[in-house]
Tab-separated table of C-alpha atoms in Angstrom:
chain	number	residue	atom	x	y	z
A	1	MET	CA	-19.841	-27.934	1.285
A	2	LYS	CA	-17.939	-29.909	3.900
A	3	ASP	CA	-19.705	-29.697	7.253
A	4	ILE	CA	-17.729	-29.478	10.488
A	5	MET	CA	-18.336	-31.838	13.383
A	6	PRO	CA	-17.271	-31.178	16.975
A	7	VAL	CA	-14.516	-33.419	18.348
A	8	SER	CA	-15.111	-34.527	21.938
A	9	GLY	CA	-17.907	-31.964	22.137
A	10	GLN	CA	-15.727	-29.046	21.040
A	11	PHE	CA	-15.280	-27.209	17.760
A	12	ALA	CA	-11.671	-26.549	16.773
A	13	MET	CA	-9.836	-23.877	14.842
A	14	PRO	CA	-9.393	-24.738	11.155
A	15	GLU	CA	-5.836	-25.581	10.149
A	16	LEU	CA	-4.296	-23.225	7.613
A	17	GLY	CA	-1.741	-24.127	4.971
A	18	TYR	CA	-0.149	-20.677	5.250
A	19	ASP	CA	0.836	-18.041	7.821
A	20	ASN	CA	0.585	-15.103	5.448
A	21	LEU	CA	-0.783	-14.385	2.007
A	22	GLY	CA	1.840	-11.977	0.756
A	23	ASP	CA	0.704	-8.470	-0.035
A	24	ILE	CA	-2.961	-9.525	-0.166
A	25	ILE	CA	-3.439	-10.484	3.506
A	26	SER	CA	-0.464	-9.745	5.724
A	27	LYS	CA	0.863	-11.889	8.538
A	28	GLU	CA	-0.215	-9.145	10.976
A	29	THR	CA	-3.803	-9.168	9.676
A	30	LEU	CA	-3.889	-12.979	9.886
A	31	SER	CA	-2.589	-12.908	13.447
A	32	PHE	CA	-5.512	-10.687	14.464
A	33	HIS	CA	-8.228	-11.992	12.155
A	34	TYR	CA	-7.520	-15.717	12.447
A	35	GLY	CA	-5.589	-15.825	15.713
A	36	LYS	CA	-7.780	-13.507	17.769
A	37	HIS	CA	-11.184	-12.870	16.127
A	38	LEU	CA	-11.869	-16.432	14.934
A	39	LYS	CA	-10.353	-17.967	18.073
A	40	ALA	CA	-12.693	-15.864	20.227
A	41	TYR	CA	-15.712	-17.061	18.204
A	42	VAL	CA	-14.619	-20.712	18.549
A	43	ASP	CA	-13.990	-20.356	22.292
A	44	ASN	CA	-17.314	-18.563	22.854
A	45	LEU	CA	-19.257	-21.161	20.865
A	46	ASN	CA	-17.691	-23.992	22.853
A	47	LYS	CA	-18.648	-22.258	26.127
A	48	LEU	CA	-22.253	-21.801	24.958
A	49	LEU	CA	-22.819	-25.374	23.737
A	50	PRO	CA	-23.241	-27.263	27.058
A	51	GLY	CA	-26.920	-27.371	27.999
A	52	SER	CA	-28.039	-25.790	24.728
A	53	GLY	CA	-29.577	-28.942	23.252
A	54	LEU	CA	-27.205	-28.565	20.283
A	55	GLU	CA	-24.317	-30.569	21.715
A	56	GLY	CA	-22.890	-33.033	19.187
A	57	LYS	CA	-24.574	-31.302	16.238
A	58	SER	CA	-22.585	-30.293	13.181
A	59	LEU	CA	-21.659	-26.647	12.752
A	60	VAL	CA	-24.196	-26.188	9.938
A	61	GLU	CA	-26.924	-27.684	12.129
A	62	VAL	CA	-25.992	-25.328	14.972
A	63	VAL	CA	-26.112	-22.323	12.608
A	64	LYS	CA	-29.535	-23.400	11.315
A	65	LYS	CA	-31.036	-23.898	14.789
A	66	ALA	CA	-29.249	-21.489	17.133
A	67	GLU	CA	-30.395	-18.024	18.139
A	68	GLY	CA	-28.854	-14.967	19.761
A	69	GLY	CA	-25.260	-15.197	20.926
A	70	MET	CA	-24.906	-18.841	19.988
A	71	PHE	CA	-26.014	-18.090	16.416
A	72	ASN	CA	-23.614	-15.137	16.184
A	73	ASN	CA	-20.634	-17.205	17.316
A	74	ALA	CA	-21.532	-20.334	15.317
A	75	GLY	CA	-22.186	-18.259	12.204
A	76	GLN	CA	-18.853	-16.520	12.525
A	77	VAL	CA	-17.028	-19.835	13.024
A	78	LEU	CA	-18.641	-21.240	9.875
A	79	ASN	CA	-18.121	-18.071	7.831
A	80	HIS	CA	-14.496	-17.623	8.864
A	81	THR	CA	-13.638	-21.290	8.388
A	82	MET	CA	-14.950	-21.199	4.821
A	83	TYR	CA	-13.176	-17.878	4.241
A	84	PHE	CA	-9.744	-18.961	5.442
A	85	GLU	CA	-9.885	-22.413	3.826
A	86	GLN	CA	-10.501	-20.982	0.333
A	87	PHE	CA	-7.148	-19.158	0.086
A	88	SER	CA	-3.680	-20.347	-0.875
A	89	ASN	CA	-0.234	-19.016	-1.706
A	90	SER	CA	-0.332	-21.406	-4.678
A	91	PRO	CA	-3.967	-21.135	-5.784
A	92	ARG	CA	-5.272	-23.549	-8.387
A	93	GLN	CA	-7.211	-22.276	-11.360
A	94	MET	CA	-10.943	-22.567	-11.972
A	95	GLY	CA	-12.126	-25.743	-13.688
A	96	ALA	CA	-14.450	-26.006	-16.649
A	97	LYS	CA	-17.538	-26.958	-14.603
A	98	LEU	CA	-17.552	-23.892	-12.363
A	99	LYS	CA	-16.484	-21.623	-15.236
A	100	GLY	CA	-19.454	-22.885	-17.257
A	101	MET	CA	-21.840	-22.300	-14.357
A	102	LEU	CA	-20.575	-18.736	-13.835
A	103	GLU	CA	-20.892	-17.989	-17.544
A	104	ARG	CA	-24.408	-19.443	-17.588
A	105	ASP	CA	-25.634	-17.440	-14.583
A	106	PHE	CA	-23.642	-14.186	-14.871
A	107	GLY	CA	-22.647	-13.964	-18.552
A	108	SER	CA	-18.906	-14.309	-17.911
A	109	VAL	CA	-16.415	-14.905	-15.097
A	110	ASP	CA	-15.412	-11.231	-15.246
A	111	ALA	CA	-19.057	-10.131	-14.978
A	112	PHE	CA	-19.461	-12.384	-11.925
A	113	LYS	CA	-16.353	-10.911	-10.270
A	114	LYS	CA	-17.519	-7.367	-10.982
A	115	GLU	CA	-20.957	-8.002	-9.442
A	116	PHE	CA	-19.424	-9.855	-6.486
A	117	GLU	CA	-17.044	-6.975	-5.743
A	118	GLN	CA	-19.853	-4.426	-6.146
A	119	LYS	CA	-22.068	-6.317	-3.663
A	120	GLY	CA	-19.157	-6.527	-1.209
A	121	THR	CA	-18.300	-2.855	-1.580
A	122	THR	CA	-21.899	-1.669	-1.147
A	123	LEU	CA	-22.806	-3.824	1.856
A	124	PHE	CA	-23.420	-1.232	4.558
A	125	GLY	CA	-21.633	-1.964	7.811
A	126	SER	CA	-20.199	-5.366	8.647
A	127	GLY	CA	-20.885	-8.660	6.951
A	128	TRP	CA	-20.102	-11.004	4.094
A	129	VAL	CA	-20.638	-11.310	0.358
A	130	TRP	CA	-21.315	-14.864	-0.845
A	131	LEU	CA	-21.485	-16.941	-3.985
A	132	SER	CA	-23.920	-19.761	-3.314
A	133	MET	CA	-25.887	-22.393	-5.193
A	134	ASP	CA	-29.641	-22.749	-4.855
A	135	LYS	CA	-31.572	-26.037	-4.823
A	136	ASP	CA	-31.905	-25.923	-8.606
A	137	GLY	CA	-28.153	-25.540	-9.174
A	138	LYS	CA	-28.307	-21.819	-10.028
A	139	LEU	CA	-25.500	-19.619	-8.705
A	140	VAL	CA	-26.493	-16.519	-6.747
A	141	ILE	CA	-24.669	-13.680	-4.996
A	142	THR	CA	-25.970	-12.550	-1.612
A	143	GLN	CA	-25.039	-9.944	0.961
A	144	GLN	CA	-25.250	-11.202	4.553
A	145	LYS	CA	-25.012	-8.930	7.572
A	146	ASN	CA	-22.964	-9.680	10.678
A	147	ALA	CA	-22.839	-13.464	11.275
A	148	GLU	CA	-25.492	-14.508	8.752
A	149	ASN	CA	-24.763	-17.407	6.391
A	150	PRO	CA	-26.583	-18.573	3.238
A	151	VAL	CA	-27.350	-21.982	4.807
A	152	THR	CA	-30.153	-20.278	6.756
A	153	MET	CA	-31.751	-19.436	3.385
A	154	GLY	CA	-31.510	-23.011	2.061
A	155	LEU	CA	-28.489	-22.183	-0.117
A	156	THR	CA	-25.163	-24.000	-0.437
A	157	PRO	CA	-22.358	-21.479	0.219
A	158	LEU	CA	-19.354	-21.762	-2.110
A	159	LEU	CA	-17.210	-18.608	-1.824
A	160	THR	CA	-17.160	-15.701	0.594
A	161	PHE	CA	-15.313	-12.437	1.106
A	162	ASP	CA	-15.336	-10.926	4.588
A	163	VAL	CA	-16.202	-7.225	4.576
A	164	TRP	CA	-15.845	-6.624	8.308
A	165	GLU	CA	-13.193	-3.936	8.722
A	166	HIS	CA	-10.922	-6.213	10.760
A	167	ALA	CA	-10.459	-8.347	7.620
A	168	TYR	CA	-8.673	-5.619	5.720
A	169	TYR	CA	-8.106	-2.429	7.714
A	170	LEU	CA	-4.479	-3.033	8.722
A	171	ASP	CA	-3.507	-3.654	5.089
A	172	TYR	CA	-5.947	-1.458	3.138
A	173	GLN	CA	-7.313	1.057	5.664
A	174	ASN	CA	-10.681	2.243	4.270
A	175	ARG	CA	-10.089	0.880	0.742
A	176	ARG	CA	-12.536	-2.018	0.894
A	177	ALA	CA	-12.949	-2.141	-2.899
A	178	ASP	CA	-9.188	-2.497	-3.439
A	179	HIS	CA	-9.058	-5.332	-0.910
A	180	LEU	CA	-11.916	-7.216	-2.550
A	181	ALA	CA	-10.367	-6.850	-6.009
A	182	ALA	CA	-7.033	-8.194	-4.723
A	183	LEU	CA	-8.506	-11.311	-3.084
A	184	TRP	CA	-9.067	-13.040	-6.458
A	185	GLN	CA	-5.289	-13.549	-6.651
A	186	ILE	CA	-5.334	-15.990	-3.701
A	187	VAL	CA	-8.647	-17.848	-4.223
A	188	ASP	CA	-8.018	-21.561	-4.673
A	189	TRP	CA	-10.774	-22.479	-7.123
A	190	THR	CA	-10.453	-26.223	-6.498
A	191	VAL	CA	-11.626	-25.544	-2.924
A	192	ILE	CA	-14.637	-23.629	-4.239
A	193	GLU	CA	-15.459	-26.425	-6.698
A	194	SER	CA	-15.238	-29.030	-3.911
A	195	ARG	CA	-18.145	-27.217	-2.194
A	196	LEU	CA	-20.532	-27.664	-5.142
């Protein structure tokens, strides 16, 4: 996983290679989710950093050490950055290495996707569903509430789907399961593999 360093003491918005993702994530949803929700988390984190003792630390370090409001904002910046960076209008297919790991740990790629969607659909309230790698190289799926991130559990996060309602409500209303199933169409697997 690529860590994010502050530039001149400030964290910045991630740059996107798209302004919409077709029928999967609309331009309107992106304008709210990326342009308003994530921007607010970035701005709030930057306001909280001075005097915190975490100035100059990487985003992962801040997430691991912060508490309260700073943790919530740093966690959401990390989670959303990983989320938005994993999508593309021209997604590249999964390579043999990751495919082999998914087959080893879940039986098949389809079985992994089914379990991942089920964990995302059944997470009560707001949060994230993650595919991560543990210290032994085993792939695991976790449900994280609110701003939590697998790095706090010693895991390496690889893939995440946002199950906060603002991620899908404009496009899918209350159909969270339909949204999660559709996201596979825009996952750029080379990005996921680069996080191994």
